[in-house]
Amino acid sequence: MQSRADSPGTDMDAALRTRAGVLLGDVLTWRLPTTAWGRPTAAVEALGRAYAAGDALGVRAAVSRLEVLSPHRVERIADPADTPPPQPLEEQVTALVHLIGEPDRAPTAEAGPDDGRR
């Protein structure tokens, strides 16, 4: 019997992959206080792990978590001290966007959220 981990990413439908890819692209435009980047980073890491494991429910949960964390969800006063995503997060997001955006390329266990740091 083949486990889910043997065929990562195959349980994702096109709509979920598109939703994840669009949201990840949006993360690159976010501006947050430096101290607020921990939660989005954790959500992106969870998304990467779930995607690599072929866990569609985990991907949905991580995408939903990122949507809730979006600074665009609630209008707030911009602070000039807000910063773009830290470089390690930016690299993780970029790697995931490319991975998720290539439907014929199944992820491997090595292609997780830290893929862009190699």
mmCIF file of C-alpha atoms in Angstrom, residues 2-8 52-54 107 109:
data_model
loop_
_atom_site.group_PDB
_atom_site.id
_atom_site.type_symbol
_atom_site.label_atom_id
_atom_site.label_comp_id
_atom_site.label_asym_id
_atom_site.label_seq_id
_atom_site.Cartn_x
_atom_site.Cartn_y
_atom_site.Cartn_z
ATOM 1 C CA GLN A 2 1.350 3.386 -0.989
ATOM 2 C CA SER A 3 1.349 6.055 1.701
ATOM 3 C CA ARG A 4 0.568 9.689 1.170
ATOM 4 C CA ALA A 5 4.199 10.586 1.761
ATOM 5 C CA ASP A 6 5.176 8.400 -1.218
ATOM 6 C CA SER A 7 3.293 10.673 -3.618
ATOM 7 C CA PRO A 8 3.507 14.209 -2.230
ATOM 8 C CA ALA A 52 5.711 18.117 0.663
ATOM 9 C CA ALA A 53 3.759 15.419 2.526
ATOM 10 C CA GLY A 54 0.843 15.572 0.092
ATOM 11 C CA PRO A 107 7.535 17.898 -4.509
ATOM 12 C CA ALA A 109 10.593 15.523 1.089
#
